[in-house]
């Protein structure tokens, strides 16, 4: 091989070049585990309670955490406007979630989808890394949707757990738009009444429910 380590990929490799490539591949496998193996290790460590956060609270088996404001009032109203436009033209989905169906719209259907996903990822993923030990680049949204609670439609959501590692809840409406509501966590006998735009995250295995909207 030359001093610049260039290899002509259109010619046959010499024995020396092939040996060097094999050595490089083996070294990378030792020093830089694949994304899949790294994720598997980090996920297993978190699930087995072998990860201890530094200067923050773990997510596993702990009360929900408020990560602060993610969307401003203007941004929230823009999201709601896009949601209402979609609901008026395409309707709400009703049966996507099996035993606990919700009246919802997937964020992917909205005109503001990319902005919502990128803003949430920027705000949430580093926090999730700090609280779980799972690197921020491995986090993704498995099912990102907006539930339309309404006194004349879906008023509440029964106690359930979620099929993922971490769950996000956020109030988009202004508090004067409704009466009742909130998220109740049975394991801690805790009712969370959210400030609009704040991002709350919790261990997805915590039992929780959507409290009834009365008006």
mmCIF file of C-alpha atoms in Angstrom:
data_model
loop_
_atom_site.group_PDB
_atom_site.id
_atom_site.type_symbol
_atom_site.label_atom_id
_atom_site.label_comp_id
_atom_site.label_asym_id
_atom_site.label_seq_id
_atom_site.Cartn_x
_atom_site.Cartn_y
_atom_site.Cartn_z
ATOM 1 C CA UNK A 1 0.000 0.000 0.000
ATOM 2 C CA UNK A 2 1.157 3.525 -0.681
ATOM 3 C CA UNK A 3 1.826 6.162 1.960
ATOM 4 C CA UNK A 4 -1.684 7.589 1.440
ATOM 5 C CA UNK A 5 -3.303 4.161 2.018
ATOM 6 C CA UNK A 6 -5.300 4.495 -1.220
ATOM 7 C CA UNK A 7 -6.654 1.218 -2.617
ATOM 8 C CA UNK A 8 -7.669 0.670 -6.225
ATOM 9 C CA UNK A 9 -11.074 -0.985 -5.802
ATOM 10 C CA UNK A 10 -11.200 -1.895 -9.486
ATOM 11 C CA UNK A 11 -8.177 -4.190 -9.323
ATOM 12 C CA UNK A 12 -7.456 -7.362 -7.428
ATOM 13 C CA UNK A 13 -6.070 -6.872 -3.945
ATOM 14 C CA UNK A 14 -2.546 -7.929 -3.219
ATOM 15 C CA UNK A 15 -1.984 -10.266 -0.296
ATOM 16 C CA UNK A 16 -0.566 -7.353 1.661
ATOM 17 C CA UNK A 17 -3.635 -5.166 0.971
ATOM 18 C CA UNK A 18 -6.055 -7.939 1.853
ATOM 19 C CA UNK A 19 -4.226 -8.619 5.118
ATOM 20 C CA UNK A 20 -4.277 -4.899 5.978
ATOM 21 C CA UNK A 21 -8.025 -4.669 5.291
ATOM 22 C CA UNK A 22 -8.751 -7.727 7.409
ATOM 23 C CA UNK A 23 -6.679 -6.265 10.223
ATOM 24 C CA UNK A 24 -8.534 -2.925 9.978
ATOM 25 C CA UNK A 25 -11.937 -4.645 10.006
ATOM 26 C CA UNK A 26 -11.018 -6.693 13.057
ATOM 27 C CA UNK A 27 -9.733 -3.613 14.856
ATOM 28 C CA UNK A 28 -12.928 -1.666 14.146
ATOM 29 C CA UNK A 29 -15.029 -4.565 15.391
ATOM 30 C CA UNK A 30 -13.076 -4.566 18.662
ATOM 31 C CA UNK A 31 -12.892 -0.805 19.172
ATOM 32 C CA UNK A 32 -16.228 0.332 17.711
ATOM 33 C CA UNK A 33 -19.063 -2.132 18.405
ATOM 34 C CA UNK A 34 -21.899 -1.985 15.921
ATOM 35 C CA UNK A 35 -24.872 0.227 16.644
ATOM 36 C CA UNK A 36 -27.001 -2.842 17.227
ATOM 37 C CA UNK A 37 -24.660 -4.370 19.806
ATOM 38 C CA UNK A 38 -24.074 -1.026 21.549
ATOM 39 C CA UNK A 39 -27.819 -0.370 21.739
ATOM 40 C CA UNK A 40 -28.445 -3.887 23.015
ATOM 41 C CA UNK A 41 -25.856 -3.433 25.758
ATOM 42 C CA UNK A 42 -27.140 -0.002 26.813
ATOM 43 C CA UNK A 43 -30.780 -1.142 26.780
ATOM 44 C CA UNK A 44 -29.998 -4.264 28.814
ATOM 45 C CA UNK A 45 -28.027 -2.255 31.359
ATOM 46 C CA UNK A 46 -30.949 0.139 31.804
ATOM 47 C CA UNK A 47 -33.570 -2.611 32.104
ATOM 48 C CA UNK A 48 -31.478 -4.494 34.647
ATOM 49 C CA UNK A 49 -31.093 -1.358 36.810
ATOM 50 C CA UNK A 50 -27.343 -1.454 36.218
ATOM 51 C CA UNK A 51 -27.195 2.175 35.038
ATOM 52 C CA UNK A 52 -26.770 4.963 37.597
ATOM 53 C CA UNK A 53 -27.390 8.493 36.277
ATOM 54 C CA UNK A 54 -25.108 11.360 37.233
ATOM 55 C CA UNK A 55 -26.757 14.441 38.797
ATOM 56 C CA UNK A 56 -30.238 13.475 37.650
ATOM 57 C CA UNK A 57 -33.074 11.015 38.300
ATOM 58 C CA UNK A 58 -33.311 7.662 36.553
ATOM 59 C CA UNK A 59 -36.422 7.038 34.503
ATOM 60 C CA UNK A 60 -36.941 3.394 35.427
ATOM 61 C CA UNK A 61 -39.620 2.740 38.070
ATOM 62 C CA UNK A 62 -39.575 6.400 39.090
ATOM 63 C CA UNK A 63 -42.291 9.100 39.069
ATOM 64 C CA UNK A 64 -42.803 11.044 35.816
ATOM 65 C CA UNK A 65 -40.406 13.901 35.103
ATOM 66 C CA UNK A 66 -41.222 17.365 33.781
ATOM 67 C CA UNK A 67 -38.542 18.381 31.251
ATOM 68 C CA UNK A 68 -39.927 21.898 30.925
ATOM 69 C CA UNK A 69 -41.440 23.891 28.100
ATOM 70 C CA UNK A 70 -40.859 22.446 24.645
ATOM 71 C CA UNK A 71 -43.384 24.432 22.599
ATOM 72 C CA UNK A 72 -44.307 28.092 23.019
ATOM 73 C CA UNK A 73 -47.973 29.165 22.977
ATOM 74 C CA UNK A 74 -47.638 30.213 19.328
ATOM 75 C CA UNK A 75 -46.102 26.861 18.383
ATOM 76 C CA UNK A 76 -48.814 24.978 20.259
ATOM 77 C CA UNK A 77 -51.545 26.898 18.494
ATOM 78 C CA UNK A 78 -49.913 26.195 15.127
ATOM 79 C CA UNK A 79 -49.886 22.470 15.929
ATOM 80 C CA UNK A 80 -53.540 22.594 16.976
ATOM 81 C CA UNK A 81 -54.493 24.470 13.799
ATOM 82 C CA UNK A 82 -52.814 21.779 11.684
ATOM 83 C CA UNK A 83 -54.520 19.079 13.757
ATOM 84 C CA UNK A 84 -57.974 20.616 13.376
ATOM 85 C CA UNK A 85 -57.517 21.034 9.649
ATOM 86 C CA UNK A 86 -56.581 17.385 9.267
ATOM 87 C CA UNK A 87 -59.413 16.219 11.519
ATOM 88 C CA UNK A 88 -61.918 18.303 9.554
ATOM 89 C CA UNK A 89 -60.848 16.880 6.200
ATOM 90 C CA UNK A 90 -59.603 13.363 7.031
ATOM 91 C CA UNK A 91 -61.209 12.645 10.398
ATOM 92 C CA UNK A 92 -59.794 11.085 13.539
ATOM 93 C CA UNK A 93 -58.449 7.538 13.770
ATOM 94 C CA UNK A 94 -60.319 5.421 16.300
ATOM 95 C CA UNK A 95 -58.881 1.926 16.672
ATOM 96 C CA UNK A 96 -55.097 1.958 16.315
ATOM 97 C CA UNK A 97 -54.308 0.899 19.865
ATOM 98 C CA UNK A 98 -55.961 -2.460 20.399
ATOM 99 C CA UNK A 99 -57.271 -2.938 23.918
ATOM 100 C CA UNK A 100 -57.050 0.789 24.667
ATOM 101 C CA UNK A 101 -58.239 2.563 21.504
ATOM 102 C CA UNK A 102 -57.807 6.306 21.270
ATOM 103 C CA UNK A 103 -59.416 9.042 19.206
ATOM 104 C CA UNK A 104 -56.202 10.387 17.749
ATOM 105 C CA UNK A 105 -54.232 11.664 14.766
ATOM 106 C CA UNK A 106 -50.652 10.494 14.095
ATOM 107 C CA UNK A 107 -48.275 13.454 14.040
ATOM 108 C CA UNK A 108 -46.927 12.167 10.707
ATOM 109 C CA UNK A 109 -50.236 13.224 9.100
ATOM 110 C CA UNK A 110 -49.853 16.884 10.049
ATOM 111 C CA UNK A 111 -48.334 19.674 7.968
ATOM 112 C CA UNK A 112 -46.106 20.583 10.933
ATOM 113 C CA UNK A 113 -44.897 17.000 11.468
ATOM 114 C CA UNK A 114 -41.220 17.609 10.745
ATOM 115 C CA UNK A 115 -41.061 20.629 13.039
ATOM 116 C CA UNK A 116 -42.776 18.730 15.863
ATOM 117 C CA UNK A 117 -40.514 15.692 15.562
ATOM 118 C CA UNK A 118 -37.265 17.658 15.294
ATOM 119 C CA UNK A 119 -38.138 19.964 18.203
ATOM 120 C CA UNK A 120 -39.101 17.054 20.434
ATOM 121 C CA UNK A 121 -36.011 15.065 19.482
ATOM 122 C CA UNK A 122 -33.696 17.996 20.207
ATOM 123 C CA UNK A 123 -35.298 18.597 23.594
ATOM 124 C CA UNK A 124 -36.004 15.048 24.750
ATOM 125 C CA UNK A 125 -33.335 12.686 23.458
ATOM 126 C CA UNK A 126 -30.359 14.137 25.387
ATOM 127 C CA UNK A 127 -32.480 14.061 28.556
ATOM 128 C CA UNK A 128 -33.444 10.446 27.912
ATOM 129 C CA UNK A 129 -29.789 9.556 27.428
ATOM 130 C CA UNK A 130 -28.919 11.141 30.781
ATOM 131 C CA UNK A 131 -31.697 9.237 32.567
ATOM 132 C CA UNK A 132 -31.325 5.824 30.905
ATOM 133 C CA UNK A 133 -27.744 5.525 29.643
ATOM 134 C CA UNK A 134 -29.072 4.855 26.123
ATOM 135 C CA UNK A 135 -27.301 7.208 23.706
ATOM 136 C CA UNK A 136 -29.449 9.934 22.203
ATOM 137 C CA UNK A 137 -28.787 8.764 18.639
ATOM 138 C CA UNK A 138 -30.573 5.474 19.358
ATOM 139 C CA UNK A 139 -33.839 7.081 20.399
ATOM 140 C CA UNK A 140 -36.720 7.369 17.913
ATOM 141 C CA UNK A 141 -40.459 7.923 18.044
ATOM 142 C CA UNK A 142 -42.257 4.604 17.862
ATOM 143 C CA UNK A 143 -45.773 6.048 17.856
ATOM 144 C CA UNK A 144 -46.151 9.827 18.055
ATOM 145 C CA UNK A 145 -49.790 10.905 18.091
ATOM 146 C CA UNK A 146 -52.224 13.472 19.491
ATOM 147 C CA UNK A 147 -55.303 12.292 21.387
ATOM 148 C CA UNK A 148 -58.463 14.365 21.000
ATOM 149 C CA UNK A 149 -60.144 14.208 24.400
ATOM 150 C CA UNK A 150 -63.606 15.756 24.300
ATOM 151 C CA UNK A 151 -66.661 15.710 26.559
ATOM 152 C CA UNK A 152 -68.790 14.497 23.657
ATOM 153 C CA UNK A 153 -66.330 11.924 22.295
ATOM 154 C CA UNK A 154 -63.426 10.277 24.128
ATOM 155 C CA UNK A 155 -63.582 11.597 27.654
ATOM 156 C CA UNK A 156 -60.856 9.491 29.309
ATOM 157 C CA UNK A 157 -58.404 6.630 28.846
ATOM 158 C CA UNK A 158 -58.327 3.559 31.094
ATOM 159 C CA UNK A 159 -55.337 2.509 33.167
ATOM 160 C CA UNK A 160 -52.687 0.937 30.933
ATOM 161 C CA UNK A 161 -48.976 0.627 30.229
ATOM 162 C CA UNK A 162 -47.220 1.485 26.964
ATOM 163 C CA UNK A 163 -45.298 -0.858 24.669
ATOM 164 C CA UNK A 164 -41.985 1.002 24.601
ATOM 165 C CA UNK A 165 -39.192 2.125 26.938
ATOM 166 C CA UNK A 166 -40.256 5.721 27.605
ATOM 167 C CA UNK A 167 -43.485 7.641 27.124
ATOM 168 C CA UNK A 168 -44.171 11.319 26.502
ATOM 169 C CA UNK A 169 -47.259 13.282 27.510
ATOM 170 C CA UNK A 170 -47.887 16.928 26.724
ATOM 171 C CA UNK A 171 -50.869 19.270 26.972
ATOM 172 C CA UNK A 172 -51.342 21.305 23.789
ATOM 173 C CA UNK A 173 -54.578 23.114 24.624
ATOM 174 C CA UNK A 174 -54.809 26.095 26.929
ATOM 175 C CA UNK A 175 -56.080 25.080 30.372
ATOM 176 C CA UNK A 176 -59.243 27.189 30.023
ATOM 177 C CA UNK A 177 -60.318 25.104 26.997
ATOM 178 C CA UNK A 178 -61.605 22.224 29.162
ATOM 179 C CA UNK A 179 -62.531 21.050 32.662
ATOM 180 C CA UNK A 180 -61.016 17.960 34.256
ATOM 181 C CA UNK A 181 -58.291 15.919 32.601
ATOM 182 C CA UNK A 182 -54.744 15.130 33.625
ATOM 183 C CA UNK A 183 -52.654 11.963 33.802
ATOM 184 C CA UNK A 184 -52.970 9.689 36.830
ATOM 185 C CA UNK A 185 -50.132 7.337 37.822
ATOM 186 C CA UNK A 186 -51.487 4.517 39.967
ATOM 187 C CA UNK A 187 -48.070 3.319 41.211
ATOM 188 C CA UNK A 188 -47.493 6.660 42.944
ATOM 189 C CA UNK A 189 -51.108 7.782 43.497
ATOM 190 C CA UNK A 190 -50.075 10.858 41.541
ATOM 191 C CA UNK A 191 -52.246 13.133 39.388
ATOM 192 C CA UNK A 192 -50.251 15.268 36.959
ATOM 193 C CA UNK A 193 -51.968 18.447 35.783
ATOM 194 C CA UNK A 194 -49.687 19.760 33.091
ATOM 195 C CA UNK A 195 -48.689 23.256 32.096
ATOM 196 C CA UNK A 196 -49.371 23.621 28.350
ATOM 197 C CA UNK A 197 -46.285 22.955 26.241
ATOM 198 C CA UNK A 198 -44.319 21.173 28.969
ATOM 199 C CA UNK A 199 -42.892 17.746 28.109
ATOM 200 C CA UNK A 200 -43.449 15.027 30.701
ATOM 201 C CA UNK A 201 -41.639 11.707 30.289
ATOM 202 C CA UNK A 202 -41.983 8.502 32.269
ATOM 203 C CA UNK A 203 -41.098 4.829 32.316
ATOM 204 C CA UNK A 204 -43.537 3.310 29.826
ATOM 205 C CA UNK A 205 -44.202 0.401 32.189
ATOM 206 C CA UNK A 206 -45.781 2.659 34.805
ATOM 207 C CA UNK A 207 -49.545 2.147 35.025
ATOM 208 C CA UNK A 208 -51.281 5.387 34.071
ATOM 209 C CA UNK A 209 -54.588 6.713 32.779
ATOM 210 C CA UNK A 210 -56.105 9.748 31.104
ATOM 211 C CA UNK A 211 -58.421 11.400 33.645
ATOM 212 C CA UNK A 212 -61.931 12.223 32.454
ATOM 213 C CA UNK A 213 -62.716 15.461 30.669
ATOM 214 C CA UNK A 214 -65.991 16.740 32.111
ATOM 215 C CA UNK A 215 -66.527 19.826 29.980
#
